[in-house]
Short mmCIF file of C-alpha atoms and ligand atoms in Angstrom, two decimals:
data_model
loop_
_atom_site.label_atom_id
_atom_site.label_comp_id
_atom_site.label_asym_id
_atom_site.label_seq_id
_atom_site.Cartn_x
_atom_site.Cartn_y
_atom_site.Cartn_z
CA MET A 26 -54.46 48.50 -21.18
CA SER A 27 -51.63 46.34 -22.21
CA GLN A 28 -51.29 42.73 -23.79
CA THR A 29 -48.94 41.34 -21.99
CA ALA A 30 -47.52 38.42 -24.41
CA PRO A 31 -47.69 34.69 -23.44
CA SER A 32 -44.84 33.15 -22.19
CA VAL A 33 -46.37 29.70 -23.67
CA PRO A 34 -45.27 28.99 -27.59
CA GLU A 35 -47.96 30.28 -29.95
CA SER A 36 -49.69 28.18 -32.65
CA ALA A 37 -50.02 29.81 -35.82
CA ALA A 38 -53.24 31.08 -35.55
CA GLU A 39 -52.67 32.13 -32.52
CA VAL A 40 -49.68 34.27 -34.13
CA PRO A 41 -51.37 38.21 -34.21
CA ALA A 42 -51.30 39.80 -37.39
CA ILE A 43 -50.40 42.36 -36.55
CA ARG A 44 -48.21 42.76 -32.75
CA LEU A 45 -47.19 46.43 -31.07
CA ARG A 46 -45.17 46.79 -28.17
CA LYS A 47 -44.64 49.73 -26.89
CA LEU A 48 -45.07 52.10 -30.26
CA THR A 49 -43.38 55.57 -30.07
CA LYS A 50 -43.11 58.05 -32.62
CA THR A 51 -42.40 61.72 -31.66
CA PHE A 52 -41.13 64.07 -34.66
CA GLY A 53 -39.93 67.08 -34.74
CA THR A 54 -36.34 68.14 -32.35
CA LYS A 55 -36.16 67.76 -28.45
CA GLY A 56 -37.14 71.42 -27.25
CA LEU A 57 -38.69 72.38 -30.77
CA GLY A 58 -42.23 71.71 -30.74
CA GLU A 59 -41.80 67.95 -30.25
CA THR A 60 -44.92 66.41 -30.80
CA THR A 61 -44.86 62.47 -29.32
CA ALA A 62 -47.47 60.88 -32.13
CA VAL A 63 -47.61 57.43 -30.81
CA ASP A 64 -47.14 57.21 -27.07
CA GLY A 65 -46.09 53.71 -26.29
CA VAL A 66 -48.85 51.19 -27.97
CA ASP A 67 -49.43 47.34 -27.22
CA LEU A 68 -51.41 46.19 -29.03
CA ASP A 69 -52.01 42.97 -30.63
CA ILE A 70 -54.83 42.86 -34.66
CA ARG A 71 -55.53 39.26 -34.46
CA GLN A 72 -55.50 38.15 -38.18
CA GLY A 73 -58.65 37.85 -39.82
CA GLU A 74 -60.07 40.74 -37.95
CA PHE A 75 -61.79 43.74 -39.04
CA PHE A 76 -60.61 46.72 -36.68
CA SER A 77 -60.67 49.91 -36.24
CA MET A 78 -58.21 53.16 -35.19
CA LEU A 79 -61.04 55.80 -34.37
CA GLY A 80 -59.87 58.49 -32.28
CA PRO A 81 -60.41 62.56 -32.69
CA SER A 82 -57.71 64.29 -35.77
CA GLY A 83 -54.24 64.11 -34.46
CA SER A 84 -54.92 60.91 -31.55
CA GLY A 85 -52.06 59.61 -33.64
CA LYS A 86 -54.22 56.30 -35.73
CA THR A 87 -52.40 58.11 -38.69
CA THR A 88 -48.98 57.63 -38.10
CA VAL A 89 -49.75 53.96 -36.44
CA LEU A 90 -51.20 52.59 -39.60
CA ARG A 91 -47.25 54.51 -41.41
CA LEU A 92 -45.61 52.50 -38.98
CA ILE A 93 -47.24 48.94 -39.91
CA ALA A 94 -46.82 49.99 -43.42
CA GLY A 95 -43.14 51.42 -42.88
CA PHE A 96 -43.46 54.59 -44.38
CA GLU A 97 -42.43 56.50 -41.45
CA LEU A 98 -40.04 54.24 -38.79
CA PRO A 99 -40.20 53.85 -35.17
CA THR A 100 -38.66 56.43 -32.10
CA ALA A 101 -38.89 52.84 -29.71
CA GLY A 102 -40.61 49.67 -29.21
CA THR A 103 -41.49 46.53 -32.24
CA ILE A 104 -43.81 45.60 -34.97
CA GLU A 105 -44.96 42.04 -35.76
CA LEU A 106 -45.97 40.97 -38.38
CA GLU A 107 -47.63 37.50 -38.19
CA GLY A 108 -44.61 36.64 -35.38
CA ARG A 109 -41.59 38.33 -38.02
CA ASP A 110 -40.68 41.55 -36.41
CA VAL A 111 -40.38 44.09 -39.45
CA SER A 112 -39.55 48.13 -37.35
CA GLY A 113 -36.93 48.47 -39.45
CA LYS A 114 -37.66 46.79 -42.82
CA ALA A 115 -38.81 49.13 -45.70
CA PRO A 116 -42.17 49.09 -46.90
CA PHE A 117 -42.02 46.56 -49.69
CA GLU A 118 -40.27 43.72 -47.15
CA ARG A 119 -43.40 44.07 -45.55
CA ASP A 120 -46.49 42.34 -46.41
CA VAL A 121 -49.43 45.04 -46.38
CA ASN A 122 -50.71 47.74 -48.28
CA THR A 123 -52.44 49.82 -48.21
CA VAL A 124 -55.51 52.23 -49.92
CA PHE A 125 -55.12 56.30 -48.85
CA GLN A 126 -58.02 58.37 -48.43
CA ASP A 127 -57.11 59.95 -51.92
CA TYR A 128 -57.18 56.37 -54.04
CA ALA A 129 -54.01 57.62 -55.67
CA LEU A 130 -54.18 55.67 -59.05
CA PHE A 131 -52.85 56.59 -62.42
CA PRO A 132 -55.06 59.37 -64.27
CA HIS A 133 -53.56 58.69 -67.30
CA MET A 134 -53.49 54.50 -66.74
CA SER A 135 -56.76 52.24 -67.86
CA LEU A 136 -58.00 50.31 -64.84
CA VAL A 137 -56.82 47.30 -65.67
CA ASP A 138 -53.34 48.76 -65.98
CA ASN A 139 -53.20 50.59 -62.31
CA VAL A 140 -54.38 47.78 -60.77
CA ALA A 141 -52.14 46.09 -62.62
CA TYR A 142 -49.37 47.55 -61.63
CA GLY A 143 -47.95 46.24 -57.78
CA LEU A 144 -47.72 42.67 -60.08
CA ARG A 145 -45.71 44.61 -62.57
CA VAL A 146 -43.03 46.19 -59.39
CA ARG A 147 -43.04 43.42 -58.32
CA GLY A 148 -41.94 41.19 -61.84
CA MET A 149 -44.70 38.89 -63.06
CA ALA A 150 -45.66 37.87 -67.25
CA LYS A 151 -47.67 40.42 -69.10
CA GLY A 152 -50.51 38.04 -69.75
CA GLU A 153 -50.92 36.70 -66.15
CA ARG A 154 -50.74 39.63 -64.31
CA ARG A 155 -53.31 40.88 -66.86
CA GLU A 156 -55.55 38.47 -65.83
CA ARG A 157 -54.96 38.48 -62.49
CA ALA A 158 -55.65 42.51 -62.50
CA VAL A 159 -59.12 41.55 -64.07
CA GLU A 160 -60.26 39.23 -61.31
CA GLU A 161 -59.69 41.72 -59.14
CA LEU A 162 -61.74 44.76 -60.67
CA GLU A 163 -64.47 41.67 -61.24
CA ARG A 164 -64.54 41.27 -57.23
CA VAL A 165 -65.17 44.86 -57.55
CA GLN A 166 -67.89 44.72 -59.72
CA LEU A 167 -65.76 47.31 -62.06
CA GLY A 168 -64.52 44.19 -65.00
CA LYS A 169 -66.93 46.07 -67.52
CA PHE A 170 -64.82 49.61 -67.06
CA MET A 171 -61.82 47.84 -66.90
CA HIS A 172 -60.68 50.28 -70.02
CA ARG A 173 -61.49 53.11 -68.84
CA ARG A 174 -59.46 56.17 -67.04
CA PRO A 175 -59.97 56.59 -63.30
CA SER A 176 -61.48 59.96 -64.17
CA GLN A 177 -64.47 58.71 -66.00
CA LEU A 178 -65.61 56.43 -62.62
CA SER A 179 -67.64 58.38 -59.53
CA GLY A 180 -66.21 58.73 -57.07
CA GLY A 181 -68.16 55.72 -55.42
CA GLN A 182 -66.67 53.15 -58.31
CA ARG A 183 -62.44 55.11 -57.63
CA GLN A 184 -62.77 53.74 -54.37
CA ARG A 185 -62.94 50.16 -55.20
CA VAL A 186 -60.08 50.97 -58.32
CA ALA A 187 -58.21 51.71 -55.55
CA LEU A 188 -59.54 48.26 -53.27
CA ALA A 189 -58.60 45.86 -55.97
CA ARG A 190 -55.23 47.17 -56.98
CA ALA A 191 -54.06 46.78 -52.53
CA LEU A 192 -56.10 43.73 -53.37
CA VAL A 193 -54.21 42.20 -56.26
CA VAL A 194 -51.12 41.75 -54.72
CA GLU A 195 -52.90 39.37 -52.33
CA PRO A 196 -51.79 41.39 -48.96
CA LYS A 197 -51.74 39.65 -46.08
CA VAL A 198 -53.39 42.51 -44.07
CA LEU A 199 -54.49 45.80 -45.32
CA LEU A 200 -54.37 48.98 -43.63
CA LEU A 201 -57.13 51.08 -44.62
CA ASP A 202 -56.60 54.94 -44.25
CA GLU A 203 -59.69 56.92 -44.22
CA PRO A 204 -60.53 55.71 -47.67
CA LEU A 205 -64.50 56.54 -47.10
CA GLY A 206 -63.80 60.24 -46.22
CA ALA A 207 -64.07 61.92 -49.47
CA LEU A 208 -67.48 59.64 -50.59
CA ASP A 209 -70.93 60.91 -49.73
CA LEU A 210 -73.10 59.67 -46.76
CA LYS A 211 -75.09 57.10 -48.71
CA LEU A 212 -72.40 56.28 -50.67
CA ARG A 213 -70.07 55.34 -47.89
CA GLN A 214 -73.14 53.58 -45.59
CA GLN A 215 -73.85 51.06 -49.09
CA MET A 216 -69.48 50.63 -49.05
CA GLN A 217 -69.06 50.49 -45.18
CA LEU A 218 -71.43 46.98 -45.95
CA GLU A 219 -69.78 46.09 -48.70
CA LEU A 220 -65.92 46.34 -47.31
CA LYS A 221 -67.24 44.43 -44.21
CA GLU A 222 -68.23 41.96 -47.24
CA LEU A 223 -65.44 41.81 -49.01
CA GLN A 224 -63.38 41.71 -46.41
CA ARG A 225 -65.47 38.27 -44.40
CA SER A 226 -64.63 36.47 -48.05
CA LEU A 227 -61.34 37.60 -48.28
CA GLY A 228 -60.51 36.71 -44.94
CA ILE A 229 -57.20 38.77 -44.70
CA THR A 230 -56.77 41.44 -42.31
CA PHE A 231 -57.93 44.92 -42.22
CA ILE A 232 -57.28 47.55 -40.34
CA PHE A 233 -59.16 50.37 -39.92
CA VAL A 234 -58.14 54.25 -39.64
CA THR A 235 -62.04 56.75 -39.28
CA HIS A 236 -62.45 59.43 -37.01
CA ASP A 237 -66.45 58.36 -37.52
CA GLN A 238 -67.66 56.38 -34.16
CA GLU A 239 -71.09 55.42 -36.25
CA GLU A 240 -68.85 54.12 -39.32
CA ALA A 241 -66.17 52.11 -36.64
CA LEU A 242 -69.59 50.72 -34.82
CA THR A 243 -70.87 49.01 -37.72
CA MET A 244 -68.31 48.09 -39.71
CA SER A 245 -65.19 46.44 -36.85
CA ASP A 246 -64.95 43.27 -35.03
CA ARG A 247 -62.60 44.91 -32.46
CA ILE A 248 -61.76 48.50 -32.31
CA GLY A 249 -59.06 50.44 -30.53
CA VAL A 250 -60.11 54.35 -29.47
CA PHE A 251 -56.89 56.34 -29.26
CA ASN A 252 -56.76 59.66 -27.34
CA ASN A 253 -53.42 61.89 -27.43
CA GLY A 254 -51.16 59.33 -29.25
CA ARG A 255 -52.40 56.75 -26.85
CA LEU A 256 -54.96 53.40 -26.06
CA ALA A 257 -57.93 54.15 -24.10
CA GLN A 258 -59.91 51.45 -24.72
CA ILE A 259 -59.59 47.68 -26.79
CA GLY A 260 -62.95 46.21 -27.39
CA THR A 261 -65.73 45.65 -29.62
CA ALA A 262 -68.35 47.67 -30.75
CA HIS A 263 -70.65 47.07 -28.08
CA GLU A 264 -67.96 45.97 -25.04
CA ILE A 265 -66.76 50.49 -26.42
CA TYR A 266 -70.78 51.66 -26.66
CA GLN A 267 -71.91 49.90 -23.78
CA ARG A 268 -68.91 49.79 -20.93
CA PRO A 269 -66.67 52.68 -21.87
CA LEU A 270 -63.21 52.43 -20.20
CA GLY A 271 -63.49 56.33 -19.16
CA ALA A 272 -65.03 59.92 -19.71
CA PHE A 273 -63.20 60.03 -22.85
CA VAL A 274 -64.22 57.31 -24.90
CA ALA A 275 -67.70 57.77 -23.34
CA ASN A 276 -67.74 60.79 -25.03
CA PHE A 277 -65.96 60.42 -28.54
CA VAL A 278 -68.55 57.03 -28.89
CA GLY A 279 -72.07 58.00 -29.09
CA THR A 280 -73.40 61.03 -26.36
CA SER A 281 -72.58 60.74 -22.98
CA ASN A 282 -74.03 62.92 -20.33
CA LEU A 283 -71.93 62.53 -17.87
CA PHE A 284 -72.25 62.80 -13.97
CA THR A 285 -70.23 64.03 -11.72
CA ALA A 286 -68.27 62.72 -8.63
CA GLU A 287 -69.73 65.32 -6.75
CA VAL A 288 -73.21 64.58 -8.46
CA ALA A 289 -72.72 60.90 -7.95
CA ALA A 290 -72.02 61.73 -4.20
CA GLY A 291 -75.53 62.83 -3.92
CA LEU A 292 -77.47 60.28 -5.77
CA TYR A 293 -75.80 57.55 -4.91
CA HIS A 294 -73.27 57.97 -1.65
CA ARG A 295 -70.99 56.61 -3.77
CA GLY A 296 -67.34 58.34 -5.49
CA GLY A 297 -66.97 57.94 -8.99
CA GLN A 298 -68.63 60.46 -12.35
CA PHE A 299 -71.51 58.08 -14.01
CA VAL A 300 -72.72 58.28 -17.32
CA VAL A 301 -76.52 57.44 -18.87
CA ARG A 302 -77.13 57.31 -22.57
CA PRO A 303 -80.02 59.29 -24.53
CA GLU A 304 -81.60 56.17 -24.95
CA ARG A 305 -81.98 55.92 -21.53
CA LEU A 306 -83.43 58.77 -20.39
CA SER A 307 -87.12 59.14 -20.14
CA VAL A 308 -88.71 62.75 -19.89
CA ASP A 309 -91.50 63.29 -17.73
CA TRP A 310 -93.77 65.76 -18.90
CA ALA A 311 -95.90 66.34 -15.83
CA GLY A 312 -93.30 67.10 -13.81
CA SER A 313 -93.47 64.40 -11.33
CA PRO A 314 -90.81 62.08 -11.03
CA ALA A 315 -90.80 58.82 -10.37
CA VAL A 316 -90.73 57.23 -6.81
CA ARG A 317 -89.58 53.83 -7.76
CA ASP A 318 -86.94 51.38 -6.29
CA GLY A 319 -84.35 51.59 -8.93
CA VAL A 320 -84.70 54.30 -10.70
CA THR A 321 -83.71 57.81 -10.19
CA SER A 322 -85.70 60.98 -10.93
CA LEU A 323 -84.17 65.01 -11.56
CA PRO A 324 -86.48 67.03 -11.70
CA GLY A 325 -85.35 69.97 -14.57
CA THR A 326 -86.53 72.69 -17.03
CA VAL A 327 -86.77 71.69 -20.95
CA THR A 328 -84.40 74.52 -23.28
CA SER A 329 -84.24 73.16 -26.77
CA LEU A 330 -85.68 70.09 -28.73
CA VAL A 331 -84.03 69.19 -31.86
CA TYR A 332 -86.24 66.41 -34.13
CA VAL A 333 -83.50 64.60 -36.17
CA GLY A 334 -85.43 61.95 -38.22
CA HIS A 335 -86.00 58.68 -36.54
CA ALA A 336 -86.57 60.71 -32.57
CA THR A 337 -86.52 63.45 -31.41
CA GLN A 338 -83.31 65.19 -28.80
CA VAL A 339 -84.83 66.79 -25.37
CA ARG A 340 -82.32 69.04 -24.13
CA VAL A 341 -82.93 69.43 -20.21
CA ALA A 342 -80.95 71.33 -17.52
CA LEU A 343 -81.45 69.56 -14.58
CA GLU A 344 -82.11 70.49 -11.17
CA GLY A 345 -78.61 69.54 -8.57
CA GLY A 346 -76.64 67.80 -11.87
CA PRO A 347 -75.76 68.66 -15.82
CA ALA A 348 -77.57 69.60 -18.41
CA VAL A 349 -78.99 65.95 -20.84
CA VAL A 350 -79.72 65.39 -23.25
CA VAL A 351 -83.03 62.61 -23.62
CA LEU A 352 -84.01 61.32 -27.03
CA VAL A 353 -87.23 60.39 -27.46
CA GLY A 354 -88.30 58.40 -29.37
CA SER A 355 -92.49 59.80 -30.01
CA ASP A 356 -92.58 63.05 -32.20
CA LEU A 357 -93.04 66.04 -30.56
CA PRO A 358 -93.60 69.43 -31.26
CA VAL A 359 -90.68 71.05 -32.28
CA ASP A 360 -92.24 75.21 -32.58
CA GLY A 361 -90.55 76.35 -29.14
CA SER A 362 -94.09 75.60 -27.40
CA LEU A 363 -92.41 72.94 -25.15
CA VAL A 364 -88.99 75.21 -24.24
CA GLY A 365 -89.08 75.57 -20.72
CA SER A 366 -91.45 73.81 -19.56
CA ARG A 367 -91.31 72.30 -16.07
CA VAL A 368 -90.24 68.95 -16.50
CA ALA A 369 -88.19 65.09 -14.82
CA VAL A 370 -85.82 62.60 -16.40
CA SER A 371 -85.97 59.28 -15.70
CA TRP A 372 -83.11 56.57 -15.71
CA THR A 373 -83.14 53.15 -14.26
CA ASP A 374 -79.52 51.08 -12.04
CA ALA A 375 -79.63 49.41 -14.87
CA ASP A 376 -78.53 52.44 -16.92
CA VAL A 377 -75.55 54.21 -14.92
CA VAL A 378 -72.29 52.93 -16.55
CA TRP A 379 -69.72 53.90 -13.74
CA LEU A 380 -66.61 55.22 -15.18
CA PRO A 381 -63.16 53.33 -12.97
CA ASP A 382 -60.88 56.51 -14.00
CA ALA A 383 -62.79 57.99 -12.18
CA ALA A 384 -62.72 56.35 -9.06
P1 ATP B 403 -56.37 62.37 -39.00
O1 ATP B 403 -57.35 62.25 -38.60
O2 ATP B 403 -56.54 64.15 -38.85
O3 ATP B 403 -55.64 62.06 -39.85
P2 ATP B 403 -54.85 61.52 -36.30
O4 ATP B 403 -55.01 60.51 -35.38
O5 ATP B 403 -54.77 60.26 -37.60
O6 ATP B 403 -55.41 62.46 -37.30
P3 ATP B 403 -51.91 61.49 -36.71
O7 ATP B 403 -51.56 62.72 -37.82
O8 ATP B 403 -51.55 60.17 -36.95
O9 ATP B 403 -52.66 61.29 -36.43
O10 ATP B 403 -51.27 63.32 -35.80
C1 ATP B 403 -50.46 62.90 -34.84
C2 ATP B 403 -49.62 63.86 -34.42
O11 ATP B 403 -48.77 63.64 -34.77
C3 ATP B 403 -50.19 65.14 -34.40
O12 ATP B 403 -50.15 66.01 -33.46
C4 ATP B 403 -49.74 65.07 -35.48
O13 ATP B 403 -49.85 66.95 -36.25
C5 ATP B 403 -48.45 65.15 -35.65
N1 ATP B 403 -47.82 64.43 -36.90
C6 ATP B 403 -47.87 63.73 -37.87
N2 ATP B 403 -46.67 63.51 -39.26
C7 ATP B 403 -45.92 64.84 -38.44
C8 ATP B 403 -44.97 64.45 -38.67
N3 ATP B 403 -44.62 64.57 -40.10
N4 ATP B 403 -43.65 65.30 -38.52
C9 ATP B 403 -44.48 66.19 -37.70
N5 ATP B 403 -45.98 66.06 -36.60
C10 ATP B 403 -46.36 65.18 -36.78
#
């Protein structure tokens, strides 16, 4: 996974916004519940990129974000911001700003004062900082509410104020720590589009931490998938979903049906595990296996059906194979009448994704 530093000098545009080399963070003391939260991470994040750090709880993504912000200092390794080593620098010496999940707004201040606060700390004159704060509130469509307090806003509006407050100081990199976590699904989806649009129009680098794979797939130019303090894969949404580099990524990003090396050897006479996505499997309800070149079929028994709105998830225990989930586009009765049916499940060779980590 490591991306080696190029030996030729980089032009300004090629210098990554963030470069992490062997970044490591250990909490606690040796022998006394020591935790390696971040374990030798190498990562280049490009200028103007929307980069998401995705992973389960405890995988180290927030710690990487806090290290970039300067709220934590690395145990080992380096952090460069546009080619400048900032590993030991204080947060205010780094040209980055953070939007927190709980927004961290000042409850006693109006929106305009909340947004102007960072400029006040930087010593900007009153008139000028007010003008900049109003501009920034207008960008997030909250200009008309500038005299309100945060408690007089909805969750989504508060999130927009937090964004305006982080952006007003014009950071090179905006760090976002699960910023949509507290919003309901509909608002969250709306804010995902707004955030992406905002990032595109500003052209600054966004680093977005989330444990929601759908959110990462929707918003990001590239995604880094974390597991146990390490990067399991870096790639575009398409690469991560279609070509997972291992069983962990295949299972964490979307649903995967994993076929063990033993089953794979029986079916394809080669080593290694493979996965097939649920939408790539098809069910034959008469139980007739497909006998065509390039198609594999296994018989099985339906164990459950779940209606998920746009499709039905059918679970099938395969004979000589795993229990799989098949996504069927048509409406099926979910009253239990199909449970126990003997079916055949098929897929084509093109739908098989071999996992390199087990080859
Ligand atoms: P979440 O999605 O739950 O926030 P995460 O992937 O962001 O998880 P981190 O918060 O980076 O994970 O935590 C990684 C590991 O480091 C966890 O095991 C956590 O308990 C540990 N950890 C984080 N901060 C500290 C700390 N200040 N002291 C001790 N251990 C810590």
